[in-house]
Coordinates of C-alpha atoms and ligand atoms in Angstrom, one line a residue:
Chain A
M1380 CA 23.1 5.5 -33.8
S1381 CA 19.8 3.7 -33.0
G1382 CA 21.4 3.1 -29.6
L1383 CA 21.6 6.9 -29.1
K1384 CA 18.0 7.3 -30.2
R1385 CA 16.9 4.8 -27.5
I1386 CA 19.0 6.5 -24.9
V1387 CA 17.3 9.8 -25.8
A1388 CA 13.9 8.1 -25.6
V1389 CA 14.6 6.8 -22.1
A1390 CA 16.0 10.2 -21.1
A1391 CA 13.0 12.0 -22.4
N1392 CA 10.6 9.7 -20.6
T1393 CA 12.6 10.1 -17.4
F1394 CA 12.4 13.9 -17.7
R1395 CA 8.7 13.6 -18.4
E1396 CA 8.3 11.5 -15.3
T1397 CA 9.9 14.1 -13.1
V1398 CA 7.8 16.8 -14.5
R1399 CA 4.5 14.8 -14.1
E1400 CA 5.5 13.6 -10.6
R1401 CA 5.8 17.3 -9.7
V1402 CA 9.5 17.4 -9.0
L1403 CA 9.7 20.9 -10.3
Y1404 CA 7.4 22.1 -7.5
N1405 CA 10.5 23.0 -5.6
L1406 CA 10.6 26.0 -7.9
V1407 CA 7.6 27.4 -6.1
F1408 CA 9.4 27.3 -2.8
F1409 CA 12.4 28.9 -4.5
A1410 CA 10.3 31.7 -5.9
V1411 CA 8.6 32.3 -2.5
L1412 CA 12.0 32.4 -0.8
M1413 CA 13.5 34.8 -3.3
T1414 CA 10.5 37.2 -3.1
A1415 CA 10.4 37.1 0.7
S1416 CA 14.1 37.8 1.0
S1417 CA 13.9 40.7 -1.4
L1418 CA 11.0 42.2 0.5
L1419 CA 12.5 41.7 3.9
L1420 CA 16.0 42.8 3.1
G1421 CA 14.9 46.0 1.5
N1422 CA 16.0 48.2 4.4
L1423 CA 19.5 46.8 4.9
S1424 CA 22.5 48.5 3.3
I1425 CA 22.6 48.0 -0.4
R1426 CA 25.9 45.9 -0.4
Q1427 CA 24.9 43.5 2.3
D1428 CA 21.5 43.1 0.8
E1429 CA 23.0 42.0 -2.5
K1430 CA 25.3 39.5 -0.9
I1431 CA 22.4 38.0 1.1
V1432 CA 20.2 37.5 -1.9
K1433 CA 23.1 35.9 -3.8
D1434 CA 24.0 33.7 -0.9
L1435 CA 20.5 32.6 -0.3
G1436 CA 19.8 31.9 -4.0
L1437 CA 23.0 29.8 -4.6
A1438 CA 22.6 27.9 -1.3
S1439 CA 19.0 27.0 -2.2
M1440 CA 20.0 25.9 -5.7
D1441 CA 22.6 23.6 -4.2
I1442 CA 20.2 22.2 -1.5
F1443 CA 17.1 21.8 -3.7
G1444 CA 19.2 20.3 -6.5
T1445 CA 21.0 17.9 -4.1
F1446 CA 17.7 16.7 -2.7
I1447 CA 16.3 16.1 -6.2
A1448 CA 19.4 14.4 -7.5
L1449 CA 19.6 12.2 -4.4
F1450 CA 16.0 11.2 -3.9
I1451 CA 15.0 10.9 -7.5
G1452 CA 18.4 9.4 -8.4
V1453 CA 18.1 6.4 -6.0
G1454 CA 14.8 5.5 -7.4
L1455 CA 15.9 5.6 -11.1
I1456 CA 16.7 2.0 -11.3
S1457 CA 15.5 0.3 -8.1
K1458 CA 12.0 1.6 -8.5
E1459 CA 11.8 0.3 -12.0
I1460 CA 12.9 -3.1 -10.8
E1461 CA 10.6 -3.2 -7.8
R1462 CA 7.6 -2.2 -9.9
R1463 CA 8.6 -4.3 -12.8
S1464 CA 8.1 -1.5 -15.3
L1465 CA 11.5 -2.4 -16.6
Y1466 CA 10.5 -5.9 -17.7
P1467 CA 8.7 -5.1 -21.0
L1468 CA 11.3 -2.5 -21.9
L1469 CA 14.3 -4.8 -21.6
A1470 CA 12.6 -7.3 -23.9
K1471 CA 12.7 -4.6 -26.6
P1472 CA 15.9 -3.7 -28.4
L1473 CA 17.1 -1.7 -25.4
T1474 CA 20.2 -2.8 -23.6
R1475 CA 20.7 -2.4 -19.9
S1476 CA 23.6 0.0 -20.5
E1477 CA 21.4 2.2 -22.7
F1478 CA 18.7 2.1 -20.1
L1479 CA 21.2 3.3 -17.4
L1480 CA 22.6 6.0 -19.6
G1481 CA 19.1 7.2 -20.5
K1482 CA 18.0 7.3 -16.9
F1483 CA 21.1 9.2 -16.0
A1484 CA 20.8 11.7 -18.8
G1485 CA 17.1 12.3 -18.1
L1486 CA 17.6 13.2 -14.5
C1487 CA 20.6 15.4 -15.4
F1488 CA 18.4 17.2 -17.9
T1489 CA 15.7 17.7 -15.2
L1490 CA 18.4 19.2 -12.9
F1491 CA 19.6 21.4 -15.8
V1492 CA 16.2 22.8 -16.3
N1493 CA 15.6 23.2 -12.6
I1494 CA 18.9 25.0 -12.0
G1495 CA 18.3 27.1 -15.1
L1496 CA 14.9 28.3 -13.9
M1497 CA 16.3 29.0 -10.4
S1498 CA 19.1 31.0 -11.9
I1499 CA 16.6 33.1 -13.8
G1500 CA 14.7 33.5 -10.6
L1501 CA 17.8 34.7 -8.8
I1502 CA 18.6 37.2 -11.6
V1503 CA 15.1 38.5 -11.6
T1504 CA 15.3 39.0 -7.9
L1505 CA 18.6 40.9 -8.2
L1506 CA 17.2 43.1 -10.9
A1507 CA 14.0 43.7 -8.9
T1508 CA 16.0 44.9 -6.0
H1509 CA 18.0 47.3 -8.2
H1510 CA 21.2 45.2 -8.5
R1511 CA 23.2 44.1 -11.4
A1512 CA 22.7 40.6 -12.9
D1513 CA 26.3 39.7 -12.1
P1514 CA 27.6 37.3 -14.8
A1515 CA 30.2 36.0 -12.3
L1516 CA 27.3 34.1 -10.7
L1517 CA 27.6 31.6 -13.5
K1518 CA 31.0 30.6 -12.1
A1519 CA 29.2 29.5 -8.9
I1520 CA 26.2 27.9 -10.6
Y1521 CA 28.1 25.8 -13.1
P1522 CA 30.1 24.0 -10.3
I1523 CA 26.8 23.4 -8.4
F1524 CA 25.4 21.7 -11.5
L1525 CA 28.6 19.6 -11.8
G1526 CA 28.2 18.5 -8.2
L1527 CA 24.6 17.5 -8.8
I1528 CA 25.6 15.4 -11.8
L1529 CA 28.0 13.6 -9.5
V1530 CA 25.3 13.1 -6.9
V1531 CA 23.1 11.5 -9.6
A1532 CA 25.9 9.2 -10.6
V1533 CA 26.4 8.1 -6.9
A1534 CA 22.7 7.6 -6.5
L1535 CA 22.4 5.7 -9.8
F1536 CA 25.3 3.5 -8.8
F1537 CA 23.7 2.5 -5.5
S1538 CA 20.3 2.2 -7.2
S1539 CA 21.6 -0.4 -9.6
V1540 CA 23.6 -2.3 -7.0
A1541 CA 21.4 -2.3 -3.9
S1542 CA 18.7 -4.9 -3.5
S1543 CA 16.1 -2.3 -2.4
S1544 CA 15.4 1.4 -2.8
L1545 CA 15.8 1.9 0.9
L1546 CA 19.3 0.5 1.0
A1547 CA 20.2 2.5 -2.0
T1548 CA 18.9 5.7 -0.3
L1549 CA 20.9 5.0 2.9
W1550 CA 24.1 4.4 1.0
T1551 CA 23.7 7.4 -1.2
I1552 CA 23.0 9.7 1.7
A1553 CA 26.0 8.3 3.6
V1554 CA 28.3 9.0 0.6
V1555 CA 26.9 12.4 -0.2
V1556 CA 27.1 13.6 3.4
A1557 CA 30.6 12.2 3.7
G1558 CA 31.6 13.9 0.5
R1559 CA 30.2 17.2 1.6
F1560 CA 32.0 17.0 4.9
S1561 CA 35.1 15.4 3.8
D1562 CA 37.2 17.4 6.2
V1563 CA 35.6 15.4 9.0
I1564 CA 37.1 12.3 7.4
R1565 CA 40.5 13.9 7.2
N1566 CA 40.2 14.9 10.9
M1567 CA 39.7 11.3 11.8
R1568 CA 43.4 11.0 11.6
Q1569 CA 43.5 12.5 15.0
V1570 CA 41.5 9.6 16.4
S1571 CA 44.2 7.1 17.1
E1572 CA 42.1 3.9 16.7
V1573 CA 41.5 4.4 13.0
P1574 CA 44.5 3.5 10.9
D1575 CA 45.9 6.2 8.8
W1576 CA 45.7 4.3 5.5
L1577 CA 42.0 3.7 6.0
V1578 CA 41.4 7.4 6.6
T1579 CA 43.4 8.3 3.5
A1580 CA 41.6 5.7 1.4
L1581 CA 38.2 6.9 2.5
Y1582 CA 39.1 10.5 1.9
W1583 CA 40.1 9.8 -1.7
A1584 CA 37.4 7.3 -2.4
V1585 CA 34.5 9.5 -1.4
P1586 CA 33.6 12.1 -4.0
N1587 CA 34.8 15.4 -2.7
F1588 CA 31.8 17.8 -3.1
R1589 CA 33.7 20.6 -1.4
N1590 CA 35.7 21.0 -4.6
F1591 CA 32.6 22.3 -6.3
D1592 CA 31.8 24.9 -3.6
V1593 CA 32.9 28.3 -4.8
K1594 CA 29.8 30.2 -3.7
N1595 CA 31.6 32.3 -1.2
A1596 CA 34.3 33.3 -3.5
V1597 CA 31.8 34.4 -6.1
V1598 CA 29.6 36.3 -3.7
Y1599 CA 32.5 38.2 -2.2
G1600 CA 33.9 39.0 -5.6
D1601 CA 37.0 36.8 -5.3
P1602 CA 38.3 35.5 -8.7
V1603 CA 37.5 32.0 -9.7
P1604 CA 40.2 31.0 -12.3
V1605 CA 39.0 29.1 -15.4
V1606 CA 41.6 26.5 -14.7
A1607 CA 39.9 25.7 -11.4
L1608 CA 36.6 25.3 -13.3
A1609 CA 38.3 23.0 -15.9
W1610 CA 39.6 20.8 -13.1
M1611 CA 36.2 20.5 -11.5
T1612 CA 34.7 19.6 -14.9
A1613 CA 37.3 16.9 -15.4
Y1614 CA 36.8 15.6 -11.8
A1615 CA 33.1 15.4 -12.2
I1616 CA 33.3 13.7 -15.6
V1617 CA 35.9 11.1 -14.6
Y1618 CA 34.3 10.3 -11.3
S1619 CA 30.8 10.0 -12.9
A1620 CA 32.1 7.8 -15.7
V1621 CA 33.7 5.5 -13.2
L1622 CA 30.5 5.2 -11.2
L1623 CA 28.4 4.7 -14.3
G1624 CA 30.9 2.0 -15.5
A1625 CA 30.6 0.2 -12.2
A1626 CA 26.8 0.5 -12.2
R1627 CA 26.8 -1.0 -15.7
L1628 CA 28.9 -3.9 -14.6
A1629 CA 26.7 -4.6 -11.5
F1630 CA 23.4 -4.1 -13.3
G1631 CA 24.4 -5.8 -16.5
S1632 CA 24.6 -9.3 -15.0
R1633 CA 22.0 -9.0 -12.3
D1634 CA 18.9 -11.1 -12.0
L1635 CA 15.8 -8.9 -11.9
H1636 CA 13.2 -9.9 -9.4
Chain B
M453 CA 3.1 -14.8 -45.2
N454 CA 3.7 -18.0 -43.5
V455 CA 7.0 -17.7 -41.7
S456 CA 7.2 -21.4 -40.7
S457 CA 7.6 -22.7 -44.2
S458 CA 10.6 -20.6 -45.1
T459 CA 12.7 -21.1 -42.0
P460 CA 13.5 -24.5 -40.5
T461 CA 14.9 -23.3 -37.2
P462 CA 12.4 -23.5 -34.3
A463 CA 10.9 -20.3 -32.9
L464 CA 12.1 -21.2 -29.5
S465 CA 14.5 -23.9 -28.3
F466 CA 15.6 -24.9 -24.9
A467 CA 18.5 -27.2 -24.4
H468 CA 19.3 -28.4 -20.8
L469 CA 18.3 -25.1 -19.4
S470 CA 18.6 -24.9 -15.6
K471 CA 18.1 -22.0 -13.2
S472 CA 18.2 -21.7 -9.5
Y473 CA 17.5 -18.8 -7.1
A474 CA 19.5 -17.9 -4.1
V475 CA 17.4 -18.3 -0.9
G476 CA 17.8 -18.3 2.8
F477 CA 19.9 -16.2 5.1
L478 CA 22.5 -14.1 3.2
A479 CA 21.4 -16.0 0.1
R480 CA 23.7 -18.9 0.9
Q481 CA 21.5 -21.7 -0.5
R482 CA 20.1 -22.1 -3.9
R483 CA 16.8 -23.6 -4.9
A484 CA 16.3 -25.0 -8.3
A485 CA 13.5 -23.3 -10.2
L486 CA 14.2 -25.0 -13.6
T487 CA 16.0 -28.3 -14.1
D488 CA 17.4 -29.5 -17.4
L489 CA 14.6 -28.0 -19.6
T490 CA 14.7 -29.3 -23.2
F491 CA 12.1 -28.7 -25.8
D492 CA 11.3 -26.8 -29.0
V493 CA 8.5 -24.6 -30.1
A494 CA 8.0 -24.7 -33.9
R495 CA 7.3 -21.7 -36.1
G496 CA 3.7 -20.9 -36.6
E497 CA 2.6 -22.9 -33.6
V498 CA 0.4 -21.8 -30.7
F499 CA 2.1 -23.4 -27.8
G500 CA 0.7 -23.6 -24.3
Y501 CA 3.0 -23.6 -21.3
L502 CA 1.2 -25.2 -18.4
G503 CA 2.1 -26.0 -14.8
A504 CA 0.9 -25.3 -11.3
N505 CA 1.8 -22.2 -9.3
G506 CA 5.5 -22.0 -8.7
S507 CA 6.4 -24.7 -11.3
G508 CA 8.7 -22.3 -13.2
K509 CA 6.7 -20.9 -16.1
T510 CA 7.6 -17.3 -15.3
T511 CA 11.2 -18.2 -14.6
T512 CA 11.4 -19.8 -18.1
I513 CA 10.0 -16.7 -19.8
K514 CA 12.1 -14.3 -17.8
T515 CA 15.2 -16.2 -18.7
L516 CA 14.2 -15.9 -22.4
M517 CA 13.7 -12.2 -22.1
G518 CA 17.1 -11.7 -20.4
L519 CA 15.6 -10.6 -17.1
V520 CA 17.3 -13.4 -15.2
F521 CA 20.2 -15.5 -16.3
A522 CA 20.3 -19.3 -16.5
D523 CA 22.8 -21.3 -14.5
S524 CA 23.5 -23.7 -17.4
G525 CA 22.1 -24.8 -20.6
E526 CA 21.0 -22.7 -23.6
A527 CA 18.0 -21.2 -25.1
R528 CA 17.6 -19.8 -28.6
V529 CA 15.0 -17.4 -29.9
L530 CA 14.3 -17.5 -33.6
G531 CA 17.4 -19.5 -34.0
L532 CA 19.6 -16.9 -32.3
P533 CA 21.3 -17.1 -29.0
L534 CA 19.8 -15.1 -26.1
A535 CA 22.8 -12.8 -26.0
D536 CA 22.3 -11.8 -29.7
P537 CA 20.2 -8.6 -29.6
A538 CA 19.0 -9.1 -33.2
W539 CA 15.9 -11.1 -32.2
K540 CA 14.5 -8.5 -29.9
A541 CA 12.9 -6.4 -32.6
R542 CA 11.1 -9.5 -33.9
V543 CA 9.6 -10.7 -30.6
G544 CA 6.8 -9.4 -28.4
Y545 CA 6.6 -10.0 -24.6
L546 CA 3.8 -9.6 -22.1
P547 CA 5.1 -9.9 -18.5
E548 CA 3.1 -11.5 -15.7
Q549 CA 1.0 -8.8 -13.9
P550 CA 2.4 -6.0 -16.1
Y551 CA 3.0 -2.6 -14.6
F552 CA 3.3 0.5 -16.7
Y553 CA 4.3 4.0 -15.8
D554 CA 1.5 5.6 -13.8
Y555 CA 1.9 9.0 -15.3
L556 CA 1.6 7.9 -19.0
T557 CA -1.5 7.4 -21.1
P558 CA -1.7 4.3 -23.3
R559 CA -1.0 6.4 -26.3
E560 CA 2.1 7.9 -24.7
Y561 CA 3.3 4.5 -23.5
L562 CA 2.9 2.9 -26.8
D563 CA 4.7 5.8 -28.4
Y564 CA 7.6 5.4 -26.0
V565 CA 7.8 1.6 -26.8
G566 CA 7.6 2.4 -30.5
R567 CA 10.6 4.7 -30.1
L568 CA 12.6 1.9 -28.5
F569 CA 11.8 -0.2 -31.5
G570 CA 13.0 2.5 -33.7
L571 CA 9.7 2.9 -35.5
S572 CA 9.0 6.2 -37.3
P573 CA 6.5 8.6 -35.8
S574 CA 3.8 7.9 -38.3
V575 CA 4.1 4.1 -38.0
R576 CA 4.0 4.5 -34.2
T577 CA 0.8 6.5 -34.2
E578 CA -0.9 4.2 -36.7
R579 CA 0.0 1.0 -34.9
A580 CA -0.8 2.4 -31.5
N581 CA -4.2 3.5 -32.6
A582 CA -5.0 0.2 -34.3
L583 CA -3.9 -1.8 -31.2
I584 CA -5.7 0.4 -28.8
E585 CA -8.8 -0.4 -30.8
E586 CA -8.0 -4.1 -31.0
V587 CA -7.6 -4.5 -27.2
G588 CA -10.6 -2.4 -26.5
L589 CA -9.0 0.6 -24.8
Q590 CA -10.3 3.2 -27.2
D591 CA -12.3 5.0 -24.5
S592 CA -9.2 5.2 -22.2
R593 CA -6.6 6.1 -24.7
D594 CA -5.9 9.4 -23.0
V595 CA -6.4 8.3 -19.4
A596 CA -3.3 8.0 -17.2
V597 CA -2.5 4.4 -16.4
R598 CA -2.7 5.1 -12.7
R599 CA -6.5 5.1 -13.1
F600 CA -6.4 1.7 -14.9
S601 CA -8.0 -1.5 -13.5
K602 CA -6.0 -4.7 -13.6
G603 CA -7.7 -5.9 -16.7
M604 CA -7.1 -2.6 -18.5
A605 CA -3.4 -2.8 -17.7
Q606 CA -3.4 -6.4 -19.0
R607 CA -4.9 -5.1 -22.3
L608 CA -2.3 -2.4 -22.6
G609 CA 0.3 -5.1 -21.9
L610 CA -1.0 -7.0 -24.9
A611 CA -0.9 -4.0 -27.1
Q612 CA 2.7 -3.2 -26.3
A613 CA 3.7 -6.8 -27.0
L614 CA 2.3 -6.5 -30.5
L615 CA 3.5 -3.0 -31.4
N616 CA 6.5 -4.2 -33.4
D617 CA 4.5 -6.6 -35.5
P618 CA 6.4 -9.6 -33.9
E619 CA 7.0 -13.0 -35.5
L620 CA 7.0 -14.6 -32.1
V621 CA 4.9 -13.5 -29.1
V622 CA 5.6 -14.7 -25.6
L623 CA 2.8 -14.1 -23.2
D624 CA 3.0 -14.8 -19.5
E625 CA -0.6 -15.5 -18.4
P626 CA -2.3 -13.3 -20.9
M627 CA -5.8 -14.1 -19.6
S628 CA -5.2 -13.2 -16.0
G629 CA -7.3 -10.4 -14.6
L630 CA -9.5 -10.3 -17.7
D631 CA -13.3 -10.5 -17.7
P632 CA -15.0 -13.0 -20.1
I633 CA -15.0 -10.4 -22.9
G634 CA -11.4 -9.7 -22.4
R635 CA -10.5 -13.3 -22.4
S636 CA -12.4 -13.9 -25.6
L637 CA -10.6 -10.9 -27.0
V638 CA -7.2 -12.4 -26.1
R639 CA -8.3 -15.7 -27.7
G640 CA -9.2 -13.8 -30.8
V641 CA -5.8 -12.0 -30.9
I642 CA -4.0 -15.3 -30.5
L643 CA -6.0 -16.9 -33.3
R644 CA -5.3 -13.9 -35.5
L645 CA -1.6 -14.2 -34.9
K646 CA -1.8 -17.9 -35.7
R647 CA -3.6 -17.2 -39.0
E648 CA -0.9 -14.7 -39.9
G649 CA 1.7 -17.4 -39.4
R650 CA 3.2 -16.1 -36.3
T651 CA 4.3 -18.1 -33.3
V652 CA 2.6 -17.7 -29.9
F653 CA 4.1 -19.1 -26.7
F654 CA 1.9 -18.5 -23.7
S655 CA 1.7 -19.7 -20.1
T656 CA -1.7 -20.1 -18.5
H657 CA -3.8 -21.6 -15.8
I658 CA -7.0 -21.5 -17.8
L659 CA -6.9 -24.9 -19.3
P660 CA -10.0 -24.7 -21.4
D661 CA -8.4 -21.8 -23.2
A662 CA -5.2 -23.7 -23.7
E663 CA -7.3 -26.6 -25.0
T664 CA -9.2 -24.5 -27.6
L665 CA -6.1 -22.5 -28.7
C666 CA -3.0 -24.7 -28.6
D667 CA -1.4 -26.9 -31.2
R668 CA 0.9 -28.3 -28.6
V669 CA 1.5 -27.9 -24.9
A670 CA 4.2 -28.5 -22.4
L671 CA 3.5 -29.4 -18.8
L672 CA 5.9 -28.4 -16.1
R673 CA 6.1 -29.7 -12.6
E674 CA 8.6 -28.3 -10.1
G675 CA 10.8 -27.0 -12.8
R676 CA 11.0 -30.2 -14.8
L677 CA 9.3 -30.9 -18.0
V678 CA 6.7 -33.6 -17.5
K679 CA 5.2 -33.8 -20.9
V680 CA 5.3 -32.0 -24.3
G681 CA 3.3 -32.8 -27.3
R682 CA 0.1 -32.4 -29.3
L683 CA -3.0 -32.0 -27.3
D684 CA -4.9 -34.8 -29.0
E685 CA -1.9 -37.1 -28.4
I686 CA -1.7 -36.2 -24.7
L687 CA -5.4 -36.3 -24.1
E688 CA -6.4 -39.5 -26.0
R689 CA -3.8 -41.6 -24.3
D690 CA -5.9 -43.0 -21.4
D691 CA -9.5 -42.1 -22.1
R692 CA -10.4 -43.6 -25.4
N693 CA -13.1 -45.5 -23.5
L694 CA -15.0 -42.6 -22.1
L695 CA -18.4 -42.1 -23.7
E696 CA -21.1 -39.5 -23.5
V697 CA -24.7 -40.7 -23.8
L698 CA -27.5 -38.2 -24.5
V699 CA -30.9 -39.3 -23.5
S700 CA -34.4 -37.9 -23.4
G701 CA -37.3 -38.5 -21.0
G702 CA -37.8 -41.6 -18.9
D703 CA -36.7 -42.5 -15.4
L704 CA -33.0 -42.3 -14.6
A705 CA -33.3 -44.0 -11.2
G706 CA -31.4 -47.1 -12.5
I707 CA -28.4 -45.0 -13.5
P708 CA -25.7 -44.3 -10.9
E709 CA -25.6 -40.8 -9.6
A710 CA -21.9 -40.4 -10.7
S711 CA -22.6 -40.9 -14.3
R712 CA -25.3 -38.2 -14.6
T713 CA -23.3 -35.2 -15.7
G714 CA -26.0 -32.8 -17.0
R715 CA -29.6 -32.2 -17.3
M716 CA -31.5 -29.7 -19.6
G717 CA -35.2 -30.1 -19.3
E718 CA -36.2 -33.4 -20.8
R719 CA -32.6 -34.2 -21.9
A720 CA -29.8 -35.5 -19.8
T721 CA -26.2 -36.4 -20.5
L722 CA -24.5 -39.3 -18.9
Q723 CA -20.8 -40.2 -18.9
V724 CA -19.8 -43.8 -18.8
T725 CA -16.8 -45.9 -19.6
E726 CA -17.0 -48.4 -22.4
P727 CA -17.5 -51.5 -20.2
E728 CA -20.4 -49.8 -18.5
L729 CA -22.1 -48.9 -21.7
L730 CA -24.3 -52.0 -22.2
A731 CA -25.5 -52.1 -18.7
T732 CA -26.3 -48.4 -18.9
L733 CA -28.3 -48.8 -22.1
E734 CA -30.2 -51.6 -20.6
A735 CA -31.1 -49.5 -17.5
L736 CA -32.2 -46.7 -19.8
K737 CA -34.4 -49.0 -21.7
R738 CA -36.0 -50.3 -18.4
G739 CA -36.6 -46.7 -17.4
G740 CA -38.2 -45.8 -20.7
S741 CA -35.6 -43.2 -21.8
R742 CA -34.9 -42.5 -25.4
V743 CA -31.2 -42.7 -26.3
L744 CA -30.4 -39.7 -28.7
S745 CA -26.7 -40.3 -29.1
V746 CA -23.7 -42.1 -27.9
Q747 CA -20.3 -40.6 -28.6
P748 CA -16.7 -40.9 -27.4
I749 CA -15.5 -37.9 -25.5
R750 CA -12.0 -36.8 -24.7
Q751 CA -10.8 -36.2 -21.3
S752 CA -10.3 -32.4 -20.8
L753 CA -7.0 -30.9 -20.4
E754 CA -8.1 -30.0 -16.9
D755 CA -8.6 -33.6 -16.0
Y756 CA -5.3 -34.5 -17.3
F757 CA -3.6 -31.7 -15.5
M758 CA -5.1 -32.6 -12.2
K759 CA -4.0 -36.2 -12.6
E760 CA -0.5 -35.3 -13.7
M761 CA -0.1 -32.9 -10.9
G762 CA -0.8 -35.7 -8.5
K763 CA -3.8 -33.9 -7.0
G764 CA -6.5 -36.3 -8.3
G765 CA -10.1 -35.2 -8.3
G766 CA -10.8 -34.7 -11.9
G767 CA -11.3 -37.2 -14.6
P768 CA -12.3 -40.9 -14.6
A769 CA -10.4 -43.3 -12.3
Ligands
LIG1496 N1 13.0 -14.0 -7.2 C1 12.9 -15.2 -6.7 N2 13.7 -15.6 -5.6 C2 13.6 -16.9 -5.2 N3 12.8 -17.8 -5.7 C3 12.1 -17.5 -6.7 C4 12.1 -16.2 -7.3 N4 11.2 -16.2 -8.3 C5 10.6 -17.4 -8.4 N5 11.2 -18.2 -7.4 C6 10.9 -19.6 -7.2 O1 11.0 -20.3 -8.4 C7 9.9 -21.2 -8.6 C8 9.2 -21.0 -9.9 O2 8.6 -19.7 -9.9 P1 7.8 -19.1 -11.1 O3 7.4 -17.7 -10.8 O4 8.6 -19.3 -12.3 O5 6.5 -20.0 -11.2 P2 5.3 -19.9 -12.1 O6 5.1 -21.2 -12.8 O7 5.3 -18.7 -13.0 O8 4.1 -19.8 -11.1 P3 2.7 -19.0 -11.2 O9 1.8 -19.9 -11.9 O10 2.3 -18.8 -9.8 O11 2.9 -17.7 -11.9 C9 9.0 -21.1 -7.4 O12 9.4 -22.1 -6.5 C10 9.4 -19.8 -6.8 O13 9.3 -19.8 -5.4
LIG1497 MG1 4.1 -17.1 -13.3

């Protein structure tokens, strides 16, 4: 119970940090982008115009979100160690696990707020250009958010394992890029030098961010079954839990200096 | 009130504590930072932890606070093993060169720390305000820490270490970065804690401070304990014979340059060893000086420190 309170305290402070460090400024870019697109696209045919706004909105949420999850995520732990801001805190009744969870939850909340505000921005743009605020958009936005949580988990893992922020950043970028282009890994099978088992192992080990990409289906009005969303949710939860568990193991017994 | 009388267990105890750090290419070698450290700090005591740069003071304190892990041996805090989280709410800790979140003000930071201690909002506010006053940050209570000077950060560090009303306070170089006013403030805080029956364990390089404040000190050299004990015991050991002579007027030409330690107008102070005393008094008489007082003086901790550290320089030969 008091453990939960401490996690919330750390999470709240992490959220406050992202706000004060102006992480939410990406929303300004998003607003400019949405406004510009609605103005420029005014003279295309109505159908196309709607698709382009949706496409652009969802893609920017995904990209902005991924950048925030990645670059703030890798600093979550390593920066606290490098600057030693963590020292006084760990001498309080705050365990390392609670600290990790609080950091994770805090950044996830930042992303939630961010994605939420961008969603509102997208809907406002659609309404302003005389379109419907299509509820099916949520079916694309929700998986984007799940994907971002997973990116945070990857970043947090490397942040607690790596000896420097730079290494953590490089590793996280490598894994996130590999996970976004996991087809490339699969296609490595055609390269004879790489053993098949290695390719398969890599393909399964790297989180598959493509699973979360249903933007096109939603924009073109194809159905996205609830079962698929449930699977994505389970995938994101299990994968993040494994990463957090591993982070906890590595970070829990590590000398801080 | 006085915690020491009710509980017999030491505030801190170290038993054969050793710690090494990985060094070198791919961290393949280990270098000892602490070797077989064994001593206790009693309840209610102000305890100074002394040693040259790199002697292992910070390593000891980081091991206590769970920031690094010992290779072998054991330490206990308030009678509890390090791994038992129960002592953490009863202990305050000021890290060396503390860093706090840039984007928070002292009030916000202390509130955050208070939440980690599980204090209620009213207690948090009340204590934060009182401590901000005590450490002299009242004019900067709403200034973001990024604008803080080193000494201001040190003061905030002291405040956060005291927020939970701790029984034991562990301070890693509490005086560093502070101006004379700040240092005297820290001394005042340490004395207040002592009066209230709390235990203070602090590392420092500022030996006169250790000398005025500490009941006992430990001296560390290259990770090994050289000495631990009461200050008067440690310091009186080899300088019983040093005397200070206060004189007025006259000609001091007959006195060796080395014994003249101070001059204030008419008055002068001389430091001599016991065997030299008679000859000195004779010389003073010849020069026509008036002897105001002769009293034994103790070697300062600084002298002792220099001698123990094998650097020489201070103190009588
Ligand atoms: N992170 C580290 N990695 C490797 N060696 C370290 C590390 N931290 C400290 N050491 C070594 O351990 C020894 C003790 O260092 P420590 O910081 O405990 O000394 P200290 O007594 O606090 O010194 P100072 O008075 O300068 O603060 C030194 O030899 C130092 O080089
Ligand atoms: Mg130190």
